[in-house]
Coordinates of N, CA and C in Angstrom, one line a residue:
M669 N 121.3 189.6 135.5 CA 121.1 190.5 134.4 C 122.2 190.4 133.4
T670 N 123.4 190.0 133.8 CA 124.5 190.1 132.9 C 124.3 189.3 131.6
E671 N 123.7 188.1 131.8 CA 123.5 187.3 130.6 C 122.6 187.9 129.6
K672 N 121.8 188.9 130.0 CA 120.9 189.6 129.0 C 121.5 190.8 128.3
L673 N 122.7 191.2 128.7 CA 123.4 192.3 128.1 C 123.8 191.8 126.7
K674 N 123.5 192.7 125.7 CA 123.8 192.3 124.3 C 124.0 193.6 123.5
G675 N 124.2 193.3 122.2 CA 124.4 194.4 121.2 C 125.9 194.7 121.0
T676 N 126.3 194.7 119.7 CA 127.7 194.9 119.5 C 128.0 194.9 118.0
T677 N 129.2 195.3 117.6 CA 129.7 195.1 116.3 C 131.1 194.6 116.4
T678 N 131.5 193.5 115.8 CA 132.8 193.0 115.8 C 133.3 192.9 114.4
V679 N 134.6 193.1 114.2 CA 135.2 193.1 112.9 C 136.5 192.2 112.9
G680 N 136.8 191.5 111.9 CA 138.0 190.7 111.7 C 138.6 190.9 110.4
I681 N 140.0 191.1 110.3 CA 140.6 191.3 109.0 C 142.0 190.6 109.0
V682 N 142.2 189.8 107.9 CA 143.5 189.1 107.8 C 144.4 190.0 107.0
C683 N 145.6 190.3 107.5 CA 146.6 191.1 106.8 C 147.8 190.2 106.5
K684 N 148.8 190.7 105.8 CA 149.9 189.8 105.3 C 150.8 189.5 106.5
D685 N 150.8 190.3 107.6 CA 151.7 190.0 108.7 C 150.9 189.8 110.0
G686 N 149.6 189.6 110.0 CA 148.9 189.3 111.2 C 147.4 189.4 110.9
V687 N 146.6 189.4 112.0 CA 145.2 189.4 111.9 C 144.7 190.5 112.9
V688 N 143.6 191.2 112.6 CA 143.1 192.3 113.4 C 141.7 191.9 113.9
L689 N 141.4 192.1 115.2 CA 140.0 192.0 115.7 C 139.7 193.3 116.4
A690 N 138.5 193.8 116.1 CA 138.1 195.0 116.8 C 136.6 194.9 117.1
A691 N 136.2 195.6 118.2 CA 134.8 195.6 118.6 C 134.5 196.8 119.4
D692 N 133.2 197.2 119.4 CA 132.8 198.4 120.2 C 132.7 197.9 121.7
R693 N 132.4 198.8 122.6 CA 132.4 198.5 124.0 C 131.0 198.7 124.7
R694 N 130.0 198.8 123.9 CA 128.7 199.1 124.5 C 127.9 197.8 124.7
A695 N 127.2 197.7 125.9 CA 126.3 196.7 126.2 C 124.9 197.3 126.5
S696 N 123.9 196.7 125.9 CA 122.6 197.2 126.0 C 121.6 196.2 126.5
L697 N 120.5 196.6 127.2 CA 119.5 195.8 127.6 C 118.2 196.4 127.0
G698 N 117.6 195.7 126.0 CA 116.5 196.4 125.3 C 117.0 197.6 124.6
N699 N 116.4 198.7 124.8 CA 116.8 200.0 124.3 C 117.6 200.9 125.2
M700 N 118.0 200.3 126.3 CA 118.8 201.0 127.3 C 120.3 200.6 127.3
V701 N 121.2 201.6 127.3 CA 122.6 201.4 127.4 C 123.0 201.2 128.8
L702 N 123.5 200.0 129.1 CA 123.9 199.7 130.5 C 125.4 199.9 130.8
S703 N 126.2 199.8 129.8 CA 127.6 199.9 130.0 C 128.3 200.3 128.7
E704 N 129.4 201.1 128.8 CA 130.2 201.5 127.7 C 131.6 201.0 127.9
K705 N 131.8 200.0 128.8 CA 133.1 199.5 129.1 C 133.2 198.0 129.0
V706 N 132.4 197.4 128.1 CA 132.4 195.9 128.0 C 133.5 195.5 127.0
T707 N 134.2 194.4 127.4 CA 135.2 193.8 126.5 C 134.6 192.7 125.7
K708 N 134.8 192.7 124.4 CA 134.2 191.7 123.6 C 135.3 190.9 122.7
V709 N 136.6 191.3 122.9 CA 137.7 190.6 122.3 C 138.6 190.0 123.4
F710 N 138.9 188.7 123.2 CA 139.5 188.0 124.3 C 140.8 187.2 123.9
W711 N 141.7 187.1 124.8 CA 142.9 186.3 124.7 C 142.5 184.9 125.0
I712 N 142.9 183.9 124.1 CA 142.7 182.5 124.4 C 144.0 181.8 124.6
D713 N 145.0 182.1 123.9 CA 146.4 181.7 124.1 C 147.3 182.7 123.5
N714 N 148.6 182.5 123.5 CA 149.6 183.5 123.1 C 149.3 184.0 121.7
H715 N 148.9 183.1 120.8 CA 148.7 183.5 119.4 C 147.2 183.3 118.9
L716 N 146.3 183.2 119.9 CA 144.9 182.9 119.6 C 144.0 183.9 120.3
A717 N 142.9 184.4 119.5 CA 142.0 185.3 120.1 C 140.6 185.0 119.6
L718 N 139.6 185.5 120.3 CA 138.2 185.3 120.0 C 137.4 186.6 120.3
A719 N 136.5 187.0 119.3 CA 135.6 188.1 119.5 C 134.2 187.6 119.5
G720 N 133.4 188.1 120.4 CA 132.0 187.6 120.4 C 131.0 188.8 120.3
A721 N 129.9 188.5 119.6 CA 128.8 189.4 119.5 C 127.5 188.7 120.0
G722 N 126.8 189.2 121.0 CA 125.6 188.6 121.5 C 125.5 188.7 123.0
S723 N 125.1 187.7 123.6 CA 124.9 187.7 125.1 C 126.2 187.7 125.8
V724 N 126.4 188.7 126.6 CA 127.7 188.8 127.3 C 128.0 187.6 128.2
G725 N 127.0 187.1 128.9 CA 127.2 186.0 129.8 C 127.6 184.7 129.0
D726 N 126.9 184.5 127.9 CA 127.3 183.3 127.1 C 128.6 183.4 126.5
I727 N 129.0 184.6 126.1 CA 130.3 184.8 125.5 C 131.4 184.6 126.5
L728 N 131.2 185.1 127.7 CA 132.2 184.9 128.8 C 132.3 183.4 129.2
S729 N 131.2 182.7 129.2 CA 131.2 181.3 129.5 C 132.0 180.5 128.5
L730 N 131.8 180.8 127.2 CA 132.5 180.1 126.2 C 134.0 180.5 126.2
V731 N 134.4 181.7 126.5 CA 135.8 182.1 126.6 C 136.5 181.3 127.7
R732 N 135.8 181.2 128.9 CA 136.4 180.4 130.0 C 136.7 178.9 129.5
L733 N 135.7 178.4 128.8 CA 135.8 177.0 128.4 C 137.0 176.8 127.4
L734 N 137.1 177.7 126.4 CA 138.1 177.7 125.4 C 139.5 177.9 125.9
R735 N 139.6 178.8 126.9 CA 140.9 179.0 127.6 C 141.4 177.7 128.3
A736 N 140.4 177.1 129.0 CA 140.8 175.8 129.7 C 141.2 174.7 128.7
E737 N 140.5 174.6 127.6 CA 140.8 173.6 126.6 C 142.1 173.9 125.9
A738 N 142.4 175.2 125.6 CA 143.7 175.5 125.0 C 144.9 175.2 126.0
K739 N 144.6 175.5 127.2 CA 145.7 175.2 128.2 C 145.9 173.7 128.4
L740 N 144.8 172.9 128.3 CA 144.9 171.4 128.4 C 145.6 170.9 127.2
Y741 N 145.2 171.4 126.0 CA 145.9 171.0 124.7 C 147.4 171.2 124.8
R742 N 147.8 172.4 125.3 CA 149.2 172.7 125.4 C 149.9 171.7 126.3
A743 N 149.3 171.4 127.4 CA 149.9 170.5 128.4 C 150.0 169.0 127.8
K744 N 149.0 168.6 127.0 CA 149.0 167.3 126.5 C 149.9 167.1 125.3
V745 N 149.9 168.1 124.4 CA 150.6 168.0 123.1 C 151.9 168.7 123.1
G746 N 152.1 169.6 124.0 CA 153.4 170.3 124.1 C 153.5 171.5 123.2
K747 N 152.4 171.9 122.6 CA 152.5 173.1 121.7 C 151.1 173.8 121.7
E748 N 151.1 175.0 121.1 CA 149.9 175.7 121.1 C 148.9 175.2 120.0
M749 N 147.6 175.2 120.3 CA 146.6 174.8 119.4 C 146.6 175.7 118.2
S750 N 146.3 175.2 117.0 CA 146.3 176.0 115.8 C 145.0 176.8 115.7
V751 N 145.0 177.8 114.9 CA 143.8 178.6 114.7 C 142.6 177.7 114.2
K752 N 142.9 176.9 113.2 CA 141.9 176.0 112.7 C 141.3 175.1 113.8
A753 N 142.2 174.5 114.6 CA 141.8 173.7 115.7 C 140.9 174.4 116.7
L754 N 141.2 175.6 117.0 CA 140.4 176.4 117.9 C 139.0 176.7 117.3
A755 N 139.0 177.0 116.0 CA 137.7 177.2 115.3 C 136.8 175.9 115.3
T756 N 137.5 174.8 115.1 CA 136.8 173.5 115.1 C 136.2 173.2 116.5
L757 N 137.1 173.4 117.5 CA 136.6 173.2 118.9 C 135.4 174.1 119.2
T758 N 135.5 175.4 118.8 CA 134.4 176.3 119.0 C 133.1 175.8 118.3
S759 N 133.3 175.4 117.1 CA 132.2 174.8 116.3 C 131.5 173.6 117.0
N760 N 132.4 172.7 117.5 CA 131.9 171.5 118.2 C 131.1 171.9 119.4
V761 N 131.6 172.8 120.2 CA 131.0 173.2 121.5 C 129.6 173.8 121.1
L762 N 129.6 174.7 120.1 CA 128.3 175.4 119.8 C 127.3 174.4 119.2
H763 N 127.8 173.5 118.3 CA 126.8 172.5 117.7 C 126.3 171.6 118.8
G764 N 127.1 171.2 119.7 CA 126.7 170.3 120.8 C 125.7 171.0 121.8
S765 N 125.7 172.3 121.8 CA 124.8 173.0 122.7 C 123.6 173.7 122.0
R766 N 123.4 173.2 120.7 CA 122.4 173.9 119.9 C 121.0 173.9 120.5
F767 N 120.7 172.9 121.3 CA 119.3 172.9 121.9 C 119.2 173.8 123.2
M768 N 120.4 174.1 123.7 CA 120.5 175.1 124.8 C 121.6 176.0 124.4
P769 N 121.4 176.9 123.4 CA 122.6 177.5 122.7 C 123.3 178.6 123.5
Y770 N 124.5 178.8 123.1 CA 125.2 180.1 123.4 C 124.7 181.1 122.5
F771 N 124.1 182.2 123.0 CA 123.5 183.2 122.1 C 124.7 184.2 121.7
G772 N 125.4 183.8 120.6 CA 126.5 184.6 120.2 C 126.9 184.2 118.8
W773 N 127.7 185.1 118.2 CA 128.3 184.9 116.9 C 129.8 185.2 117.1
F774 N 130.7 184.3 116.8 CA 132.1 184.4 117.2 C 133.0 184.5 116.0
L775 N 134.1 185.3 116.2 CA 135.2 185.4 115.3 C 136.4 184.8 116.0
V776 N 137.0 183.8 115.4 CA 138.2 183.1 115.9 C 139.3 183.5 115.0
A777 N 140.4 184.0 115.6 CA 141.5 184.6 114.9 C 142.8 184.2 115.5
G778 N 143.9 184.2 114.8 CA 145.2 184.0 115.4 C 146.3 183.9 114.3
H779 N 147.5 183.6 114.8 CA 148.6 183.4 113.9 C 149.5 182.3 114.4
T780 N 149.2 181.1 113.9 CA 150.0 179.9 114.3 C 150.6 179.3 113.0
G781 N 151.6 180.1 112.5 CA 152.2 179.7 111.2 C 151.8 180.7 110.1
Q782 N 150.5 181.1 110.1 CA 150.0 182.1 109.2 C 148.8 182.7 109.8
P783 N 148.5 184.0 109.5 CA 147.3 184.6 110.0 C 146.0 184.0 109.4
R784 N 145.0 183.6 110.3 CA 143.8 183.0 109.8 C 142.6 183.6 110.6
L785 N 141.5 183.6 110.0 CA 140.3 184.2 110.6 C 139.1 183.3 110.2
Y786 N 138.3 182.9 111.3 CA 137.1 182.1 111.0 C 135.9 182.8 111.7
S787 N 134.7 182.6 111.0 CA 133.4 183.1 111.6 C 132.7 181.8 112.0
V788 N 132.2 181.8 113.3 CA 131.4 180.6 113.8 C 130.1 181.1 114.3
D789 N 129.0 180.5 113.7 CA 127.7 181.0 114.1 C 127.1 180.2 115.3
M790 N 126.0 180.5 115.7 CA 125.4 179.9 117.0 C 125.2 178.4 116.9
A791 N 125.0 177.9 115.7 CA 124.8 176.4 115.5 C 126.1 175.7 115.2
G792 N 127.2 176.4 115.2 CA 128.5 175.8 114.9 C 128.9 175.8 113.5
G793 N 128.2 176.5 112.6 CA 128.7 176.7 111.2 C 130.0 177.5 111.1
V794 N 131.0 177.0 110.4 CA 132.3 177.7 110.3 C 132.6 178.1 108.9
T795 N 133.0 179.4 108.8 CA 133.5 179.9 107.5 C 134.8 180.6 107.7
E796 N 135.8 180.2 106.9 CA 137.1 180.9 106.9 C 137.0 182.2 106.0
D797 N 137.4 183.3 106.5 CA 137.3 184.6 105.8 C 138.6 185.3 105.8
R798 N 138.7 186.3 104.8 CA 139.8 187.2 104.8 C 139.4 188.5 105.6
F799 N 138.1 188.7 105.6 CA 137.5 189.8 106.4 C 136.1 189.4 106.7
T800 N 135.6 189.9 107.9 CA 134.2 189.6 108.2 C 133.8 190.5 109.3
A801 N 132.5 190.5 109.6 CA 131.9 191.3 110.7 C 130.7 190.5 111.3
A802 N 130.4 190.8 112.5 CA 129.2 190.2 113.2 C 128.6 191.1 114.1
G803 N 127.3 190.9 114.4 CA 126.6 191.7 115.4 C 125.6 192.7 114.8
S804 N 125.0 193.5 115.7 CA 123.9 194.3 115.3 C 124.3 195.4 114.2
G805 N 125.6 195.8 114.2 CA 126.0 196.8 113.2 C 126.8 196.2 112.0
M806 N 126.7 194.9 111.8 CA 127.5 194.3 110.8 C 127.3 194.8 109.4
E807 N 126.1 195.2 109.1 CA 125.8 195.7 107.7 C 126.6 196.9 107.4
F808 N 126.7 197.8 108.4 CA 127.4 199.1 108.2 C 128.9 198.8 108.2
A809 N 129.4 197.9 109.0 CA 130.8 197.5 108.9 C 131.2 196.9 107.6
F810 N 130.3 196.0 107.1 CA 130.6 195.3 105.9 C 130.7 196.3 104.7
S811 N 129.9 197.3 104.8 CA 129.9 198.3 103.7 C 131.3 199.0 103.5
I812 N 132.0 199.1 104.6 CA 133.3 199.7 104.6 C 134.3 198.6 104.2
L813 N 134.2 197.4 104.8 CA 135.1 196.3 104.5 C 135.1 195.9 103.0
E814 N 133.9 195.8 102.5 CA 133.8 195.4 101.1 C 134.4 196.4 100.1
A815 N 134.3 197.7 100.5 CA 134.8 198.7 99.6 C 136.3 198.9 99.7
E816 N 136.9 198.6 100.8 CA 138.3 199.1 101.1 C 139.2 197.9 101.4
F817 N 138.8 196.7 101.6 CA 139.7 195.6 101.9 C 140.5 195.3 100.6
K818 N 141.8 195.0 100.9 CA 142.7 194.6 99.8 C 143.6 193.4 100.3
E819 N 143.8 192.5 99.4 CA 144.7 191.4 99.7 C 146.1 191.9 100.0
E820 N 146.8 191.3 101.0 CA 148.2 191.6 101.3 C 148.2 193.0 102.0
M821 N 147.2 193.4 102.7 CA 147.2 194.7 103.5 C 148.3 194.5 104.6
T822 N 148.9 195.6 104.9 CA 149.8 195.6 106.1 C 149.0 195.6 107.3
L823 N 149.6 195.3 108.4 CA 148.9 195.3 109.7 C 148.4 196.7 110.0
E824 N 149.2 197.7 109.8 CA 148.8 199.1 110.0 C 147.5 199.5 109.2
E825 N 147.5 199.1 107.9 CA 146.4 199.3 107.1 C 145.1 198.6 107.6
G826 N 145.3 197.3 108.0 CA 144.2 196.6 108.5 C 143.6 197.2 109.8
V827 N 144.5 197.6 110.7 CA 144.0 198.3 111.9 C 143.2 199.5 111.6
K828 N 143.7 200.3 110.7 CA 142.9 201.5 110.4 C 141.6 201.2 109.7
L829 N 141.5 200.2 108.9 CA 140.3 199.8 108.2 C 139.3 199.2 109.3
A830 N 139.8 198.4 110.2 CA 138.9 197.9 111.3 C 138.3 199.0 112.1
L831 N 139.1 200.0 112.5 CA 138.6 201.1 113.2 C 137.6 201.9 112.4
K832 N 137.8 202.1 111.2 CA 136.9 202.8 110.3 C 135.6 202.1 110.2
A833 N 135.6 200.7 110.1 CA 134.4 199.9 110.0 C 133.6 200.0 111.3
I834 N 134.2 199.9 112.5 CA 133.6 200.0 113.8 C 133.0 201.4 113.9
K835 N 133.7 202.4 113.5 CA 133.2 203.8 113.6 C 132.0 204.0 112.7
A836 N 131.9 203.4 111.6 CA 130.8 203.5 110.7 C 129.5 202.8 111.3
A837 N 129.8 201.7 112.0 CA 128.7 201.0 112.6 C 128.2 201.8 113.8
A838 N 129.1 202.4 114.6 CA 128.7 203.2 115.8 C 127.8 204.4 115.4
R839 N 128.1 204.9 114.2 CA 127.4 206.1 113.7 C 125.9 205.8 113.3
R840 N 125.7 204.5 112.9 CA 124.3 204.2 112.4 C 123.6 203.2 113.2
D841 N 124.3 202.4 114.0 CA 123.6 201.4 114.8 C 123.5 201.8 116.3
V842 N 122.3 201.9 116.9 CA 122.1 202.4 118.2 C 122.7 201.4 119.3
F843 N 122.9 200.2 118.9 CA 123.5 199.2 119.9 C 125.0 199.1 119.8
T844 N 125.6 199.9 119.0 CA 127.1 200.0 118.9 C 127.6 201.3 119.3
G845 N 128.7 201.3 120.1 CA 129.3 202.5 120.6 C 130.1 202.3 121.8
G846 N 130.5 203.4 122.5 CA 131.2 203.3 123.7 C 132.7 203.1 123.6
G847 N 133.3 203.4 122.4 CA 134.7 203.2 122.3 C 135.0 201.9 121.6
V848 N 136.3 201.5 121.4 CA 136.7 200.4 120.7 C 137.8 199.6 121.4
T849 N 137.6 198.2 121.4 CA 138.7 197.3 121.8 C 139.4 196.8 120.5
L850 N 140.7 197.0 120.5 CA 141.5 196.6 119.3 C 142.5 195.6 119.6
V851 N 142.6 194.5 119.0 CA 143.6 193.5 119.2 C 144.2 193.1 117.9
T852 N 145.5 192.9 117.9 CA 146.2 192.3 116.8 C 147.0 191.0 117.2
V853 N 147.0 190.1 116.3 CA 147.8 188.8 116.6 C 148.8 188.6 115.5
T854 N 150.0 188.6 115.8 CA 151.1 188.4 114.8 C 151.9 187.2 115.2
D855 N 153.0 187.0 114.5 CA 153.9 185.9 114.9 C 154.5 186.2 116.2
E856 N 154.6 187.4 116.7 CA 155.1 187.8 118.0 C 154.1 187.6 119.1
G857 N 152.8 187.4 118.8 CA 151.8 187.1 119.8 C 150.7 188.1 119.8
Y858 N 149.9 188.0 120.9 CA 148.6 188.7 121.1 C 149.0 190.1 121.6
K859 N 148.3 191.1 121.1 CA 148.5 192.5 121.6 C 147.2 193.2 121.6
E860 N 146.8 193.7 122.8 CA 145.6 194.6 122.9 C 146.1 196.1 122.9
W861 N 145.6 196.9 122.0 CA 146.1 198.3 121.9 C 145.5 199.1 123.0
S862 N 146.3 200.1 123.5 CA 145.8 201.0 124.5 C 144.9 202.0 124.0
E863 N 144.1 202.7 124.8 CA 143.2 203.7 124.4 C 144.0 204.9 123.8
E864 N 145.2 205.1 124.3 CA 146.0 206.2 123.7 C 146.4 205.9 122.3
E865 N 146.8 204.6 122.0 CA 147.2 204.2 120.7 C 146.0 204.3 119.7
I866 N 144.9 203.8 120.2 CA 143.7 203.9 119.3 C 143.3 205.3 119.0
K867 N 143.3 206.1 120.0 CA 143.0 207.6 119.8 C 143.9 208.2 118.8
G868 N 145.2 207.9 118.9 CA 146.2 208.4 117.9 C 145.8 208.0 116.5
L869 N 145.4 206.8 116.3 CA 145.0 206.3 114.9 C 143.7 206.9 114.5
L870 N 142.8 207.1 115.4 CA 141.5 207.7 115.0 C 141.6 209.2 114.6
E871 N 142.6 209.9 115.2 CA 142.9 211.3 114.9 C 143.6 211.4 113.6

């Protein structure tokens, strides 16, 4: 049944000092909510992250593959894969599987020299963005991002905007809800924010 769990809203924002990924935590099966504790933003390497909207089983399978490839790249080359390289790898995997696809839409983000964000669709199409959203509540998230995103936002401003976009989606999209996973990636590395830190920002 796990591979059938779906429904989410994910958001990505590039800031001057890092990149923000946020997602709700609800998983649904049809019109039924099955979990409010699902993680949809993942560590790939010290400065690399991925968020997925779609089939939970497919997302987890791709995450395992990308983690293994990132580890292999580090062992072979002696350094961390770049954000662009991870986006290209994700695209190649998805395009190569297009006849038996991963049912998901992915945001690839990180900070390997500079903060970067890519959107990768199910067929492997890649778009680099300054901000983006994916999933069942993306229209509602985009309405907030389009109105309030500014170039050279600080990380704190980006975090608050991402939370606001997810909150807007949760208010209008029945498949979005259950709290928020919030991740930032800066030159110092990957950080997943605690529930207490998120609660403090929402208040």
